[in-house]
């Protein structure tokens, strides 16, 4: 199993304004170091009046299930319940933001996830949850034994009883034990405008 987002597609079509808003989300992802590809995990994301069709990057191992919102003008349109298992990989940020806008405009309803609650998490909460995964992907193949141990510590942190601030502090403590980790972690916080604790 993996983290999954759920929604119900209505019969409402989307317009060019929605397409432009989705494109802005994709642009924000690119500037923040999150690679968004097409539904197969390669090439450019498909953002059109026909469909929104995205995934993470297969090459970077950040892809999972395809996320799609088909417009009512497409022959493949189908209303009803839908879902996308993102496993909280980085492209989940785009999925979350697209669903938020789509719900505001009535294109989808009943947006929820299988996390601790049915609300889309805040930017800071989301990014904090992604720190271990991002670092794992970046350093796994080239890490030394010491770094591999720290990666394991990051992955195995029990965050259930920690606030975001406590969790961020714990990540900071672990990453400060390695200069590469510390540099990457600090750059990551600045990139996503997460305040230091």
mmCIF file of C-alpha atoms in Angstrom:
data_model
loop_
_atom_site.group_PDB
_atom_site.id
_atom_site.type_symbol
_atom_site.label_atom_id
_atom_site.label_comp_id
_atom_site.label_asym_id
_atom_site.label_seq_id
_atom_site.Cartn_x
_atom_site.Cartn_y
_atom_site.Cartn_z
ATOM 1 C CA UNK A 1 0.000 0.000 0.000
ATOM 2 C CA UNK A 2 1.000 3.630 -0.400
ATOM 3 C CA UNK A 3 -0.336 7.094 0.272
ATOM 4 C CA UNK A 4 -3.388 7.681 -1.942
ATOM 5 C CA UNK A 5 -5.511 10.695 -2.849
ATOM 6 C CA UNK A 6 -9.203 10.284 -3.706
ATOM 7 C CA UNK A 7 -11.801 12.472 -5.418
ATOM 8 C CA UNK A 8 -15.018 12.348 -7.416
ATOM 9 C CA UNK A 9 -15.016 13.807 -10.929
ATOM 10 C CA UNK A 10 -18.118 15.860 -11.663
ATOM 11 C CA UNK A 11 -19.673 16.564 -15.064
ATOM 12 C CA UNK A 12 -18.317 20.102 -15.035
ATOM 13 C CA UNK A 13 -15.817 20.828 -17.830
ATOM 14 C CA UNK A 14 -12.662 22.757 -17.112
ATOM 15 C CA UNK A 15 -11.600 25.857 -19.022
ATOM 16 C CA UNK A 16 -8.443 27.580 -20.203
ATOM 17 C CA UNK A 17 -8.089 29.386 -16.886
ATOM 18 C CA UNK A 18 -7.861 26.033 -15.095
ATOM 19 C CA UNK A 19 -5.252 24.841 -17.615
ATOM 20 C CA UNK A 20 -3.217 28.002 -16.952
ATOM 21 C CA UNK A 21 -3.455 27.494 -13.191
ATOM 22 C CA UNK A 22 -2.258 23.906 -13.533
ATOM 23 C CA UNK A 23 0.627 25.091 -15.697
ATOM 24 C CA UNK A 24 1.618 27.543 -12.957
ATOM 25 C CA UNK A 25 1.720 24.659 -10.468
ATOM 26 C CA UNK A 26 3.966 22.669 -12.813
ATOM 27 C CA UNK A 27 6.235 25.712 -13.237
ATOM 28 C CA UNK A 28 6.435 26.129 -9.459
ATOM 29 C CA UNK A 29 7.394 22.460 -9.131
ATOM 30 C CA UNK A 30 10.174 22.854 -11.707
ATOM 31 C CA UNK A 31 11.602 25.887 -9.920
ATOM 32 C CA UNK A 32 11.453 23.972 -6.626
ATOM 33 C CA UNK A 33 13.345 20.932 -7.906
ATOM 34 C CA UNK A 34 10.325 18.644 -8.327
ATOM 35 C CA UNK A 35 10.354 16.888 -11.699
ATOM 36 C CA UNK A 36 6.922 16.456 -13.282
ATOM 37 C CA UNK A 37 6.618 14.276 -16.371
ATOM 38 C CA UNK A 38 3.794 12.863 -18.466
ATOM 39 C CA UNK A 39 1.563 10.053 -17.239
ATOM 40 C CA UNK A 40 4.178 7.441 -18.150
ATOM 41 C CA UNK A 41 6.875 9.214 -16.108
ATOM 42 C CA UNK A 42 8.857 10.485 -19.086
ATOM 43 C CA UNK A 43 8.797 13.537 -21.318
ATOM 44 C CA UNK A 44 6.820 16.664 -20.549
ATOM 45 C CA UNK A 45 3.587 16.711 -18.549
ATOM 46 C CA UNK A 46 0.444 16.907 -20.655
ATOM 47 C CA UNK A 47 -1.493 19.983 -19.630
ATOM 48 C CA UNK A 48 -4.170 20.675 -22.238
ATOM 49 C CA UNK A 49 -7.859 21.332 -22.815
ATOM 50 C CA UNK A 50 -8.190 17.597 -23.404
ATOM 51 C CA UNK A 51 -6.592 16.290 -20.227
ATOM 52 C CA UNK A 52 -4.244 16.882 -17.312
ATOM 53 C CA UNK A 53 -1.931 13.864 -17.334
ATOM 54 C CA UNK A 54 1.130 13.758 -15.068
ATOM 55 C CA UNK A 55 3.462 11.598 -13.013
ATOM 56 C CA UNK A 56 6.844 11.845 -11.357
ATOM 57 C CA UNK A 57 10.038 10.887 -13.182
ATOM 58 C CA UNK A 58 10.699 7.232 -13.989
ATOM 59 C CA UNK A 59 14.371 8.075 -14.583
ATOM 60 C CA UNK A 60 14.707 9.558 -11.094
ATOM 61 C CA UNK A 61 12.570 6.818 -9.543
ATOM 62 C CA UNK A 62 10.066 9.437 -8.365
ATOM 63 C CA UNK A 63 7.138 8.180 -10.452
ATOM 64 C CA UNK A 64 4.229 6.140 -9.130
ATOM 65 C CA UNK A 65 0.642 6.038 -10.387
ATOM 66 C CA UNK A 66 -0.523 8.329 -13.179
ATOM 67 C CA UNK A 67 -2.650 11.298 -12.152
ATOM 68 C CA UNK A 68 -5.262 12.412 -14.681
ATOM 69 C CA UNK A 69 -8.217 14.744 -14.938
ATOM 70 C CA UNK A 70 -9.959 14.271 -18.279
ATOM 71 C CA UNK A 71 -12.067 17.128 -19.663
ATOM 72 C CA UNK A 72 -15.708 16.507 -20.494
ATOM 73 C CA UNK A 73 -14.953 17.345 -24.123
ATOM 74 C CA UNK A 74 -12.743 14.244 -24.446
ATOM 75 C CA UNK A 75 -14.085 10.936 -25.734
ATOM 76 C CA UNK A 76 -12.330 9.286 -22.762
ATOM 77 C CA UNK A 77 -14.168 11.393 -20.153
ATOM 78 C CA UNK A 78 -15.794 9.514 -17.305
ATOM 79 C CA UNK A 79 -17.334 11.027 -14.194
ATOM 80 C CA UNK A 80 -17.341 9.293 -10.830
ATOM 81 C CA UNK A 81 -14.914 8.200 -8.147
ATOM 82 C CA UNK A 82 -11.207 8.303 -8.892
ATOM 83 C CA UNK A 83 -7.909 8.006 -7.048
ATOM 84 C CA UNK A 84 -4.145 8.226 -7.464
ATOM 85 C CA UNK A 85 -1.616 6.435 -5.287
ATOM 86 C CA UNK A 86 1.354 8.807 -5.127
ATOM 87 C CA UNK A 87 3.147 7.162 -2.182
ATOM 88 C CA UNK A 88 3.934 10.757 -1.133
ATOM 89 C CA UNK A 89 6.617 10.977 -3.808
ATOM 90 C CA UNK A 90 7.472 14.572 -4.747
ATOM 91 C CA UNK A 91 4.948 14.834 -7.600
ATOM 92 C CA UNK A 92 2.241 14.438 -4.946
ATOM 93 C CA UNK A 93 2.731 18.164 -4.345
ATOM 94 C CA UNK A 94 1.403 18.888 -7.854
ATOM 95 C CA UNK A 95 -1.435 16.386 -7.460
ATOM 96 C CA UNK A 96 -2.445 17.991 -4.173
ATOM 97 C CA UNK A 97 -2.415 21.537 -5.603
ATOM 98 C CA UNK A 98 -4.294 20.578 -8.786
ATOM 99 C CA UNK A 99 -7.010 18.832 -6.768
ATOM 100 C CA UNK A 100 -7.285 21.846 -4.482
ATOM 101 C CA UNK A 101 -7.985 24.168 -7.437
ATOM 102 C CA UNK A 102 -10.238 21.624 -9.158
ATOM 103 C CA UNK A 103 -12.338 21.293 -5.993
ATOM 104 C CA UNK A 104 -12.628 25.068 -5.616
ATOM 105 C CA UNK A 105 -13.991 25.235 -9.179
ATOM 106 C CA UNK A 106 -16.375 22.272 -8.828
ATOM 107 C CA UNK A 107 -14.483 20.111 -11.326
ATOM 108 C CA UNK A 108 -14.022 17.518 -8.583
ATOM 109 C CA UNK A 109 -15.654 17.018 -5.174
ATOM 110 C CA UNK A 110 -15.008 14.932 -2.058
ATOM 111 C CA UNK A 111 -11.230 15.340 -2.171
ATOM 112 C CA UNK A 112 -9.554 13.375 0.610
ATOM 113 C CA UNK A 113 -6.623 11.080 1.321
ATOM 114 C CA UNK A 114 -5.875 8.064 3.467
ATOM 115 C CA UNK A 115 -3.721 9.990 5.903
ATOM 116 C CA UNK A 116 -4.623 10.990 9.446
ATOM 117 C CA UNK A 117 -7.379 13.332 8.259
ATOM 118 C CA UNK A 118 -9.276 14.288 5.134
ATOM 119 C CA UNK A 119 -7.666 17.696 4.678
ATOM 120 C CA UNK A 120 -4.876 18.390 2.252
ATOM 121 C CA UNK A 121 -1.805 18.994 4.388
ATOM 122 C CA UNK A 122 -0.105 22.372 4.544
ATOM 123 C CA UNK A 123 2.965 23.164 2.470
ATOM 124 C CA UNK A 124 5.266 23.001 5.492
ATOM 125 C CA UNK A 125 3.814 19.722 6.779
ATOM 126 C CA UNK A 126 4.048 18.199 3.318
ATOM 127 C CA UNK A 127 7.616 19.288 2.708
ATOM 128 C CA UNK A 128 8.756 18.117 6.134
ATOM 129 C CA UNK A 129 7.262 14.704 5.433
ATOM 130 C CA UNK A 130 9.160 14.582 2.146
ATOM 131 C CA UNK A 131 12.635 15.338 3.560
ATOM 132 C CA UNK A 132 13.648 11.702 4.228
ATOM 133 C CA UNK A 133 12.442 10.499 0.829
ATOM 134 C CA UNK A 134 14.148 13.281 -1.125
ATOM 135 C CA UNK A 135 17.430 12.713 0.700
ATOM 136 C CA UNK A 136 17.133 8.953 0.289
ATOM 137 C CA UNK A 137 16.745 9.344 -3.496
ATOM 138 C CA UNK A 138 19.584 11.862 -3.770
ATOM 139 C CA UNK A 139 22.198 10.074 -1.681
ATOM 140 C CA UNK A 140 21.368 6.360 -1.757
ATOM 141 C CA UNK A 141 23.433 5.322 -4.775
ATOM 142 C CA UNK A 142 26.554 7.305 -3.815
ATOM 143 C CA UNK A 143 26.389 7.251 -0.021
ATOM 144 C CA UNK A 144 29.185 5.938 2.177
ATOM 145 C CA UNK A 145 28.562 3.748 5.246
ATOM 146 C CA UNK A 146 28.248 6.714 7.562
ATOM 147 C CA UNK A 147 25.738 8.431 5.286
ATOM 148 C CA UNK A 148 23.811 5.187 4.788
ATOM 149 C CA UNK A 149 23.444 4.944 8.572
ATOM 150 C CA UNK A 150 22.101 8.503 8.749
ATOM 151 C CA UNK A 151 19.690 7.809 5.880
ATOM 152 C CA UNK A 152 18.381 4.837 7.844
ATOM 153 C CA UNK A 153 17.916 7.063 10.893
ATOM 154 C CA UNK A 154 15.925 9.551 8.823
ATOM 155 C CA UNK A 155 13.769 6.842 7.299
ATOM 156 C CA UNK A 156 13.070 5.170 10.650
ATOM 157 C CA UNK A 157 12.092 8.259 12.649
ATOM 158 C CA UNK A 158 8.755 7.746 14.356
ATOM 159 C CA UNK A 159 7.006 11.019 13.571
ATOM 160 C CA UNK A 160 3.610 10.062 14.976
ATOM 161 C CA UNK A 161 4.182 11.721 18.337
ATOM 162 C CA UNK A 162 6.157 14.724 17.070
ATOM 163 C CA UNK A 163 5.014 18.159 16.014
ATOM 164 C CA UNK A 164 6.310 19.577 12.725
ATOM 165 C CA UNK A 165 8.754 21.738 14.692
ATOM 166 C CA UNK A 166 10.074 18.772 16.690
ATOM 167 C CA UNK A 167 10.412 16.667 13.564
ATOM 168 C CA UNK A 168 12.226 19.434 11.718
ATOM 169 C CA UNK A 169 14.626 19.810 14.638
ATOM 170 C CA UNK A 170 15.294 16.044 14.655
ATOM 171 C CA UNK A 171 16.025 16.067 10.911
ATOM 172 C CA UNK A 172 18.368 18.988 11.458
ATOM 173 C CA UNK A 173 20.241 17.126 14.223
ATOM 174 C CA UNK A 174 20.680 14.013 12.089
ATOM 175 C CA UNK A 175 21.753 15.921 8.975
ATOM 176 C CA UNK A 176 24.237 18.070 10.917
ATOM 177 C CA UNK A 177 26.374 14.939 11.416
ATOM 178 C CA UNK A 178 27.422 15.014 7.745
ATOM 179 C CA UNK A 179 28.540 18.107 5.820
ATOM 180 C CA UNK A 180 26.890 17.023 2.531
ATOM 181 C CA UNK A 181 23.623 16.204 4.303
ATOM 182 C CA UNK A 182 23.689 19.455 6.254
ATOM 183 C CA UNK A 183 24.295 21.527 3.122
ATOM 184 C CA UNK A 184 21.545 19.777 1.173
ATOM 185 C CA UNK A 185 19.113 20.005 4.093
ATOM 186 C CA UNK A 186 19.688 23.739 4.556
ATOM 187 C CA UNK A 187 19.326 24.389 0.817
ATOM 188 C CA UNK A 188 16.127 22.336 0.846
ATOM 189 C CA UNK A 189 14.656 24.406 3.668
ATOM 190 C CA UNK A 190 15.519 27.656 1.889
ATOM 191 C CA UNK A 191 14.138 26.399 -1.412
ATOM 192 C CA UNK A 192 10.759 25.680 0.114
ATOM 193 C CA UNK A 193 10.894 28.681 2.448
ATOM 194 C CA UNK A 194 10.646 26.528 5.558
ATOM 195 C CA UNK A 195 11.824 28.554 8.516
ATOM 196 C CA UNK A 196 14.696 27.332 10.636
ATOM 197 C CA UNK A 197 13.919 26.124 14.134
#
